[in-house]
Short mmCIF file of C-alpha atoms and ligand atoms in Angstrom, two decimals:
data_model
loop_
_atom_site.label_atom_id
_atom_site.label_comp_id
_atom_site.label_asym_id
_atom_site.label_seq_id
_atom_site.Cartn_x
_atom_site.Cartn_y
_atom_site.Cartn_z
CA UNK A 1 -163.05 -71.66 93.92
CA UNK A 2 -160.87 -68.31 93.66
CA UNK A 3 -162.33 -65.26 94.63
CA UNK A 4 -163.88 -63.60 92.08
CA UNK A 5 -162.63 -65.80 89.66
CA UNK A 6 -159.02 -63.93 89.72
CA UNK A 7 -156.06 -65.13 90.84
CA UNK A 8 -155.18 -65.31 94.57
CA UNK A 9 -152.34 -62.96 94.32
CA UNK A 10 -152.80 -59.11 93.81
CA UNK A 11 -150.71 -56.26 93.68
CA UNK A 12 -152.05 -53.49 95.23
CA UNK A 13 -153.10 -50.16 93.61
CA UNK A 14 -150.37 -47.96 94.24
CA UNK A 15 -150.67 -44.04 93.22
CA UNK A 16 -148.04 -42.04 92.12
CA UNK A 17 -144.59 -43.64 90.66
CA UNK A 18 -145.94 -47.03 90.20
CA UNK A 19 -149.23 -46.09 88.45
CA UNK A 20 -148.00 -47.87 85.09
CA UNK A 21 -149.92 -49.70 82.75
CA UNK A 22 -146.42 -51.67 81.83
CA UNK A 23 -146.38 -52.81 85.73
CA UNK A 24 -150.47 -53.46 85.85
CA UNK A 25 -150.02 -55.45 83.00
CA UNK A 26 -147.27 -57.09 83.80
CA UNK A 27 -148.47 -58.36 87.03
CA UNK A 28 -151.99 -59.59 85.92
CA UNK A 29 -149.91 -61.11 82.79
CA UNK A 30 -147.16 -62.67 84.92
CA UNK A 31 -150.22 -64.67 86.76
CA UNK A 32 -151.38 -62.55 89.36
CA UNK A 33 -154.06 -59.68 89.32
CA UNK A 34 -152.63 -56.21 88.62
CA UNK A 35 -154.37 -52.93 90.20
CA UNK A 36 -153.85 -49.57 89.04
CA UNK A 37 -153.93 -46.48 91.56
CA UNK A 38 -155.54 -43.91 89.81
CA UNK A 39 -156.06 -41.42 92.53
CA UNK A 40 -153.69 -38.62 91.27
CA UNK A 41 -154.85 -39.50 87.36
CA UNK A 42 -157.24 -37.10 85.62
CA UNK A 43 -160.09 -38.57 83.90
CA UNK A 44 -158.56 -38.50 80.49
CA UNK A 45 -155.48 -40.51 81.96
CA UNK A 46 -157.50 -43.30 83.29
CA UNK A 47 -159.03 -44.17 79.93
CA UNK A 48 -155.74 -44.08 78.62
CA UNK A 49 -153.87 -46.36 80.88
CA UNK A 50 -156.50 -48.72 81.35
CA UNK A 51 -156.47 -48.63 77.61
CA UNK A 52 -152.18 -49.40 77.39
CA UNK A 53 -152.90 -52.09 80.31
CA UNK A 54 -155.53 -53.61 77.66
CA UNK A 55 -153.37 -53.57 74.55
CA UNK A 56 -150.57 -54.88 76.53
CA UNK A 57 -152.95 -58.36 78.23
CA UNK A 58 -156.26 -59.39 77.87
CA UNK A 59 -155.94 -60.75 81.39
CA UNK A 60 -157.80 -58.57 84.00
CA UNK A 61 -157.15 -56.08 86.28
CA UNK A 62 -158.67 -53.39 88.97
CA UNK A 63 -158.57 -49.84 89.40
CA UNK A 64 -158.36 -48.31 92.92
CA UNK A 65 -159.85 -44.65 93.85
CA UNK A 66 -159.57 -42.28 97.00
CA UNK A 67 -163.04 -41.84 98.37
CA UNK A 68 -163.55 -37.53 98.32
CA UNK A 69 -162.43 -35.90 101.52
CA UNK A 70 -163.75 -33.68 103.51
CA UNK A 71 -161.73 -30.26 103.40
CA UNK A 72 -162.07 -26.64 103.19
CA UNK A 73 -159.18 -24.78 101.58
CA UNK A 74 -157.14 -22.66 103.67
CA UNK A 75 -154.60 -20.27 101.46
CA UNK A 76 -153.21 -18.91 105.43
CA UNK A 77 -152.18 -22.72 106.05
CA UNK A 78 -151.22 -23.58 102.50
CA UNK A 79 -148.78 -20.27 102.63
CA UNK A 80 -147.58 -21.42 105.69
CA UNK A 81 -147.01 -24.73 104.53
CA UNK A 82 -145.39 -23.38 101.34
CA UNK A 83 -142.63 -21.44 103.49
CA UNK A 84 -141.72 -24.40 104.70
CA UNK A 85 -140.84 -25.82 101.29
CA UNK A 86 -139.10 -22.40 99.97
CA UNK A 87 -135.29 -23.31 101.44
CA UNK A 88 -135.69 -27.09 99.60
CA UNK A 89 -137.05 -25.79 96.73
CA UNK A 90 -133.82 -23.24 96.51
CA UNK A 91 -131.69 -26.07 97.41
CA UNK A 92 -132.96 -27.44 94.10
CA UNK A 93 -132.59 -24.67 92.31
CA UNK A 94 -136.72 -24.17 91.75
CA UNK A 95 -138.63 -21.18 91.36
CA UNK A 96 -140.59 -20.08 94.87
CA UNK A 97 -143.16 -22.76 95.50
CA UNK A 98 -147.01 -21.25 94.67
CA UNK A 99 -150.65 -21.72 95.86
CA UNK A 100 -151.66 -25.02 93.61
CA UNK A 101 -154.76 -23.82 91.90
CA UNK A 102 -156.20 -27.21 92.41
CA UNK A 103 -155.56 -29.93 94.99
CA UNK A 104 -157.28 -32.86 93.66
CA UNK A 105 -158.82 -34.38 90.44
CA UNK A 106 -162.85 -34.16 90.35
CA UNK A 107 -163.91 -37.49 91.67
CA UNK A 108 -167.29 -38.27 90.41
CA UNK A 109 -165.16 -38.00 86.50
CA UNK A 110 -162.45 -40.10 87.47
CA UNK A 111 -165.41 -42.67 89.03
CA UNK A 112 -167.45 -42.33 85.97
CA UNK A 113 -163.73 -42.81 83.94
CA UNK A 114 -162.90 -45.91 85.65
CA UNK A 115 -166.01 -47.28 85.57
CA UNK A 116 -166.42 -47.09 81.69
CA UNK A 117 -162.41 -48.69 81.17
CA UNK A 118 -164.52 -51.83 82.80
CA UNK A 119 -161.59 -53.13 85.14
CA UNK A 120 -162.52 -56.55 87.03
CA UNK A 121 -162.49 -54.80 90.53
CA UNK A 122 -163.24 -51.36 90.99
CA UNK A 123 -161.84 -50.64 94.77
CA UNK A 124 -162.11 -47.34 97.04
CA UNK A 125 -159.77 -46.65 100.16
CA UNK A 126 -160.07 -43.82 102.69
CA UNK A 127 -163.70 -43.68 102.93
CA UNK A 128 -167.12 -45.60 102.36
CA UNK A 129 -168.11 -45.08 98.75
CA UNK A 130 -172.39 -45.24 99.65
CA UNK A 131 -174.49 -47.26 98.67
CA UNK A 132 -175.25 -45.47 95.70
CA UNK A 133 -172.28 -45.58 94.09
CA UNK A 134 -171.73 -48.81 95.02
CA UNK A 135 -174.96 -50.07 93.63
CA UNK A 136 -174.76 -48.36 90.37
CA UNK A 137 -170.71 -49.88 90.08
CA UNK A 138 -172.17 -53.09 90.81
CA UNK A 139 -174.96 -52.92 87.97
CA UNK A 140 -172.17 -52.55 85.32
CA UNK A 141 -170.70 -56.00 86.13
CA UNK A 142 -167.94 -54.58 87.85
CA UNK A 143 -166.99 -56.25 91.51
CA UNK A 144 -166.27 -53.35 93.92
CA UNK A 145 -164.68 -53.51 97.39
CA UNK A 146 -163.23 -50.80 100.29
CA UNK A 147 -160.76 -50.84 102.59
CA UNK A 148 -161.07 -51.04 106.33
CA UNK A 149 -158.16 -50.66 109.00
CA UNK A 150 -160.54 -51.57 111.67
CA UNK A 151 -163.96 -53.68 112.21
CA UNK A 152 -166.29 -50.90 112.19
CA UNK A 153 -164.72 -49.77 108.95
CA UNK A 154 -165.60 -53.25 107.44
CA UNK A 155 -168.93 -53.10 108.95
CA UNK A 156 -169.73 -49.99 107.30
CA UNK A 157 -168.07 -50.67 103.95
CA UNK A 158 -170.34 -54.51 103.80
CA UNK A 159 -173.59 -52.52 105.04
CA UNK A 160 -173.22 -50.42 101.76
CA UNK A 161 -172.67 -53.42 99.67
CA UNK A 162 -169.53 -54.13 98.47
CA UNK A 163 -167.91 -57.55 97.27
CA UNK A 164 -165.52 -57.71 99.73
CA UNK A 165 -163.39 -56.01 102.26
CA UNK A 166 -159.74 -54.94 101.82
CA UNK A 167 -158.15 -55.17 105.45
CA UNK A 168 -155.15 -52.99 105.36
CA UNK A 169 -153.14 -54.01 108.49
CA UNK A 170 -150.66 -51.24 109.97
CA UNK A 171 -147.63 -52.23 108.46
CA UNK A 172 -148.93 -51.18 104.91
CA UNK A 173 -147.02 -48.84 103.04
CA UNK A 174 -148.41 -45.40 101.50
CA UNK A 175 -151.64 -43.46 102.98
CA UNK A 176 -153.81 -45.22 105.55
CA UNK A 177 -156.81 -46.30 104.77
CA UNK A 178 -159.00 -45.16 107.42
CA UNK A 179 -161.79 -43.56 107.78
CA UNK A 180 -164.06 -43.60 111.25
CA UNK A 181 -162.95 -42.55 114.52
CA UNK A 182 -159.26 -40.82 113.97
CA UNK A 183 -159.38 -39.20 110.14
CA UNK A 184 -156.43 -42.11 109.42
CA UNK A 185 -157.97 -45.29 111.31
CA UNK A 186 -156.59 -47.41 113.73
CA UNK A 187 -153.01 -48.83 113.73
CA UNK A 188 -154.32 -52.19 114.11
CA UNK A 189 -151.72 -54.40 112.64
CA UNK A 190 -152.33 -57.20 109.40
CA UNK A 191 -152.06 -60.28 112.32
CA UNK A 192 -154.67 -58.85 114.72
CA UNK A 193 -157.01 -57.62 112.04
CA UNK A 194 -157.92 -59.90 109.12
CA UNK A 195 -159.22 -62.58 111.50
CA UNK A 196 -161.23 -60.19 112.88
CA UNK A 197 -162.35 -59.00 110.10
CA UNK A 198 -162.98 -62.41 108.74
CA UNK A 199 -164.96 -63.04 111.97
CA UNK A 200 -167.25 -60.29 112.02
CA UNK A 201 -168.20 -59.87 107.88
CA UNK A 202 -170.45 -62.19 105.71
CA UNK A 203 -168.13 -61.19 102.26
CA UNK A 204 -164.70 -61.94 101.37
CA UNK A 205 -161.77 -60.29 103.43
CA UNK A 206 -158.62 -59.31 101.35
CA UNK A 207 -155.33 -59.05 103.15
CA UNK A 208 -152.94 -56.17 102.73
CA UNK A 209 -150.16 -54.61 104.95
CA UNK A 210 -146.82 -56.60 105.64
CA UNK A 211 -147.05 -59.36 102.55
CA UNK A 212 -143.73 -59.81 100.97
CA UNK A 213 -143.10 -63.24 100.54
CA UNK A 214 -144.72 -66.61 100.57
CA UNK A 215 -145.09 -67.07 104.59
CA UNK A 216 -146.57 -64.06 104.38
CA UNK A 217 -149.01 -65.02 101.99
CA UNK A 218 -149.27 -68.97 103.86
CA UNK A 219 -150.05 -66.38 107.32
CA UNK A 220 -152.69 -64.25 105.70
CA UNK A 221 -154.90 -67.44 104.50
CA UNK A 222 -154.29 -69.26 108.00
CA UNK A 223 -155.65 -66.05 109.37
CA UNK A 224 -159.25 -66.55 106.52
CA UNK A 225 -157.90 -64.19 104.17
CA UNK A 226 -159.66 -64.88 100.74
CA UNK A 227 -156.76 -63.34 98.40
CA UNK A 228 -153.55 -60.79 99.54
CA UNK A 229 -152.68 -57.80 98.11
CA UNK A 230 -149.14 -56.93 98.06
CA UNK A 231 -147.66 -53.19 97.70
CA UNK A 232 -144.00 -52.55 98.67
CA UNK A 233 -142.43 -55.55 97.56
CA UNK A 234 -143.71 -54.92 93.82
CA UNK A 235 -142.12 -51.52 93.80
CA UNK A 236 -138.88 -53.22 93.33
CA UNK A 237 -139.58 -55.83 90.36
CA UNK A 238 -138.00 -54.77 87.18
CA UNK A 239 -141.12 -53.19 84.96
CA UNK A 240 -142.12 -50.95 87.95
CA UNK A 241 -141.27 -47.07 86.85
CA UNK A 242 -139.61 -45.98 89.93
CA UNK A 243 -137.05 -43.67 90.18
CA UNK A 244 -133.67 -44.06 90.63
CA UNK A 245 -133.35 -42.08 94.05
CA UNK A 246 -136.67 -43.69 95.08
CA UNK A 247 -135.27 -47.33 94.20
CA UNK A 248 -132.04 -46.94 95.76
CA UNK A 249 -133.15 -45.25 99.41
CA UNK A 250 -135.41 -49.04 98.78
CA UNK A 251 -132.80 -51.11 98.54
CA UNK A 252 -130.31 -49.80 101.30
CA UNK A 253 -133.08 -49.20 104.30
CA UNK A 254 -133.34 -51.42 107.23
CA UNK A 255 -136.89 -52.32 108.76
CA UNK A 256 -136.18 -49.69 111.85
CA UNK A 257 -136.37 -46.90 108.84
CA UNK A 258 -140.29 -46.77 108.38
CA UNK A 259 -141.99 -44.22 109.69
CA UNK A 260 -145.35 -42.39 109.75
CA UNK A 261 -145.71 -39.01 108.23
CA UNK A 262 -148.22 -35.96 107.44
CA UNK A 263 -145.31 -33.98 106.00
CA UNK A 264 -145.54 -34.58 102.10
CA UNK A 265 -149.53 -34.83 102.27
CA UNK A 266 -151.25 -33.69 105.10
CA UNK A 267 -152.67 -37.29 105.88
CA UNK A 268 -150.77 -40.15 107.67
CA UNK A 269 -148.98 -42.38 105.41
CA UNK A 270 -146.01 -45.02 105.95
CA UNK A 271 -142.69 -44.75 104.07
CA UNK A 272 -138.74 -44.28 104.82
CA UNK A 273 -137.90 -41.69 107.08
CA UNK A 274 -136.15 -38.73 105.36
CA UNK A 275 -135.28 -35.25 106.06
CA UNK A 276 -138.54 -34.00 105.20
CA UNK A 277 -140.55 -36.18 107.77
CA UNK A 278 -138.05 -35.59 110.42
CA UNK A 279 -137.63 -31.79 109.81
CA UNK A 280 -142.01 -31.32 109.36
CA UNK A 281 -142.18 -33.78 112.31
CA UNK A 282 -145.07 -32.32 115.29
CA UNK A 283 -145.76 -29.06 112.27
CA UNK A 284 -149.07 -28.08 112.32
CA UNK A 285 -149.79 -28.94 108.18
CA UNK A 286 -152.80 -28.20 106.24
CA UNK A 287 -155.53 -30.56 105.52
CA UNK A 288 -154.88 -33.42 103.09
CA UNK A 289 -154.67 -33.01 99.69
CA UNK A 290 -153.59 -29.67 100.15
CA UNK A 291 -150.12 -30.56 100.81
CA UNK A 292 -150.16 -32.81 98.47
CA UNK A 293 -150.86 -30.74 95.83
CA UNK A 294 -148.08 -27.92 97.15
CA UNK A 295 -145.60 -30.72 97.51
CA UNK A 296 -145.84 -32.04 94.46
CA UNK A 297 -143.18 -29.99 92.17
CA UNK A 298 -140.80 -30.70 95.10
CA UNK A 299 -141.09 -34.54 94.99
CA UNK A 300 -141.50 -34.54 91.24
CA UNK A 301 -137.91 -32.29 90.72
CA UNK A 302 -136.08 -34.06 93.55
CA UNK A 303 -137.03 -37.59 91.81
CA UNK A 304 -135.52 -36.12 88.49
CA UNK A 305 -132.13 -34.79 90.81
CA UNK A 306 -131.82 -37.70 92.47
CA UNK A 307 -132.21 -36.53 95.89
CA UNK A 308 -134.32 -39.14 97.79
CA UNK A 309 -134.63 -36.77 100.90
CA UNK A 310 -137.33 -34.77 99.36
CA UNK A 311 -139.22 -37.75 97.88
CA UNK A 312 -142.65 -39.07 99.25
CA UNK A 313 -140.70 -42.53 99.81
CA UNK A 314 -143.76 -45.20 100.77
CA UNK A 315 -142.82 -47.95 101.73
CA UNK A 316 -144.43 -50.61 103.81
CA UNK A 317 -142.24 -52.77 106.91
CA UNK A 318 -141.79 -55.42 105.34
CA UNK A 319 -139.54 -54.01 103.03
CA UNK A 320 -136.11 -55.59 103.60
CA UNK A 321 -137.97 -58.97 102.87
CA UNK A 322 -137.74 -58.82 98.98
CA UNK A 323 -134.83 -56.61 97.81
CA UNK A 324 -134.43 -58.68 94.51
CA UNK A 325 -137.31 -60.14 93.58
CA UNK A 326 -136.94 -59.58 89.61
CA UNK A 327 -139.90 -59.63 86.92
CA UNK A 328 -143.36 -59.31 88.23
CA UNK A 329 -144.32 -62.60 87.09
CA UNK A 330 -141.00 -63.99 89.44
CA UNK A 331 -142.55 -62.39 92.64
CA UNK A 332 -146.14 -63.35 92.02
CA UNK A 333 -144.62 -67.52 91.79
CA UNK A 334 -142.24 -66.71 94.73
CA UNK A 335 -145.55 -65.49 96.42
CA UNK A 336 -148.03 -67.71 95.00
CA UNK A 337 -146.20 -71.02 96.01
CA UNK A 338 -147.20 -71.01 99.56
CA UNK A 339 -150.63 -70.39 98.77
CA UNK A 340 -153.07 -73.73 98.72
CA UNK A 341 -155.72 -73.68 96.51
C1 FMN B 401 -146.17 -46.52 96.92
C2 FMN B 401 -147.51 -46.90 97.45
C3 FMN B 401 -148.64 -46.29 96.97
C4 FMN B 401 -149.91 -46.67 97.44
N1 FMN B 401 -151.03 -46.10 96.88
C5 FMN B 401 -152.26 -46.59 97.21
C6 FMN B 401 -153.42 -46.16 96.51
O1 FMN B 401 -153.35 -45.34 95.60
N2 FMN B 401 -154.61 -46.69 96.87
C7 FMN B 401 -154.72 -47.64 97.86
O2 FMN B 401 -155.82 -48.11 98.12
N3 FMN B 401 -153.64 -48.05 98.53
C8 FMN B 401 -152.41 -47.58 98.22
N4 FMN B 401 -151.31 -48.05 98.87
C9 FMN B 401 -151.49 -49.06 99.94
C10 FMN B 401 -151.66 -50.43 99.32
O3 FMN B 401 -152.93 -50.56 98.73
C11 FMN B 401 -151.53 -51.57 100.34
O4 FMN B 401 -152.44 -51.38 101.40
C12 FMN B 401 -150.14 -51.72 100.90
O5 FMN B 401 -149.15 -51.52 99.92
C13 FMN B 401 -149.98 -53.12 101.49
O6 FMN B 401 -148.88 -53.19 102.33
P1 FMN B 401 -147.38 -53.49 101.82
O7 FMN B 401 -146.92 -52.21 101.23
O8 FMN B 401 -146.69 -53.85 103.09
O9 FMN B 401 -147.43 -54.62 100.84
C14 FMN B 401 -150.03 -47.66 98.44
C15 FMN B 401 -148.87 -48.27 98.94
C16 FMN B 401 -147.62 -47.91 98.46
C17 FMN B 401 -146.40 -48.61 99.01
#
């Protein structure tokens, strides 16, 4: 029996470049189960894409959502923050950066958004949804899941009554997952923490962090992983939107270039090392999604100039495993092959 009916392999939501309906649809068309990250997406944007994703397969697909922080705004930080930015965004020939007017989309519209587009798998990270919410996702049909970095997490996320349990192991690239003890969780790698996971939860535990090719995939359901999600290594296939600085500081870093970062959002997050991380390294930063929000014409107009050193490049370790993997229907058979049914 596969879980939930889909297939085994799934790409994982990924916000930002690779929120695409052409790559969603793509993957769950190409045989595996295609996510969309619509944490950065406005309402309106959601029903749209998950609209194009529809028109473009009738197989299904999931739709991923950051659970609301806890913040305060603070224009003192966010101005402090913003000086930072001012020399790169001269370098770049941009205006001054400014105090974003908003830092984050309202999320009980893009919940209520992505509930009505009626994805397969409705899936939270960075936080435990409630049991509310949770209920009421699971009365419309929809199967809805968290993400846990560590056991408590997992414990938390089952004892509000989701499907299943994302474990996102430490080598995962983009924004940890976490959400008790430190803000970011524990760096508990993919190895140590599905089977523990697996061990200590009565639903389904989906591996993610590390995944690129099929001994991955053979090591996460040795460990009692019920399906893996894989991030990084889709980034590369050919119908993924990336751009051309972002693909190309891909393909030439090595495994000793990931890193750990606040600088571009104010909450840890793994990608390539670059001159922002290492210049922002130890700053005192503003609470996430504040930076996020001031960052964003900086990574958006350095994408467009092709200067990867002011990018937001996530990226997970297992990077240099699958420079070339092709369409997204190649990777999910080069990943599905190991997996036993
Ligand atoms: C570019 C990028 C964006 C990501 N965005 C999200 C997101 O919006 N929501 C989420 O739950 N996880 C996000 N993640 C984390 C993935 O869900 C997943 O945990 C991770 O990619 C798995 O590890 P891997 O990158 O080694 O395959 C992102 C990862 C990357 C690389």
């Amino acid at each position: 029996m596969s879980l939930f009916g889909l297939p085994p392999i799934w790409m994982a939501p990924m916000a930002g470049e690779a929120a695409s309906a052409a790559l969603v649809a793509a993957v769950s068309a190409g045989g595996g189960f295609g996510q969309l990250g619509a944490a950065y997406l406005a309402p309106s944007r959601i029903t749209e894409i998950a609209a194009d994703i529809r028109a473009r397969t009738n197989r299904p697909f999931g739709i991923n959502l950051f659970c609301p922080q806890a913040w305060t705004r603070d224009d003192a930080a966010i101005d402090a923050y913003l000086a930072l930015l001012a020399p790169w965004h001269a370098e770049l020939g941009l205006p001054a950066p400014v105090r974003p007017a908003v830092c984050e989309e309202d999320f009980e519209a893009q919940l209520a958004a992505a509930v009505a587009a009626r994805p397969a798998v409705l899936s939270f990270v960075m936080g435990d949804p409630g049991a509310a919410r949770v209920a009421a996702v699971k009365a419309q049909g929809l199967v809805v899941l968290g993400t846990a970095t560590q056991v408590s997490e997992g414990l938390a996320l089952q004892a509000s009554g989701v499907d299943g349990v994302i474990a996102q192991g430490f080598e995962a690239g983009g924004h940890r997952g976490g959400f008790l003890g430190s803000a970011e969780g524990a760096g508990i790698g993919t190895m140590a923490l599905v089977p523990q996971l697996v061990d200590a939860l009565d639903v389904p535990v989906i591996a993610a962090g590390g995944i690129a090719d099929a001994r991955g995939v053979a090591a996460a359901q040795a460990l009692g992983a019920s399906a893996v999600t894989v991030g990084t290594a889709f980034l590369l296939v050919d119908e993924c939107p990336l751009s051309p600085a972002y693909r190309a500081a891909l393909l030439d870093a090595r495994d000793s270039d990931s890193t750990l970062t606040r600088a571009f959002s104010g909450r840890l997050a793994r990608g390539l090392a670059n001159r922002v991380t290492r210049e922002l390294e130890g700053t005192a930063l503003p609470a996430f999604p504040q930076p996020n929000a001031a960052s964003r014409p900086l990574r958006q107009a350095a994408a467009k100039a092709g200067r990867a050193e002011f990018i937001s490049l996530w990226a997970g370790q297992a990077l240099p495993l699958q420079r070339h993997p092709g369409s997204a229907a190649a990777l999910v058979a080069a990943l599905a092959r190991s997996w036993r049914a």
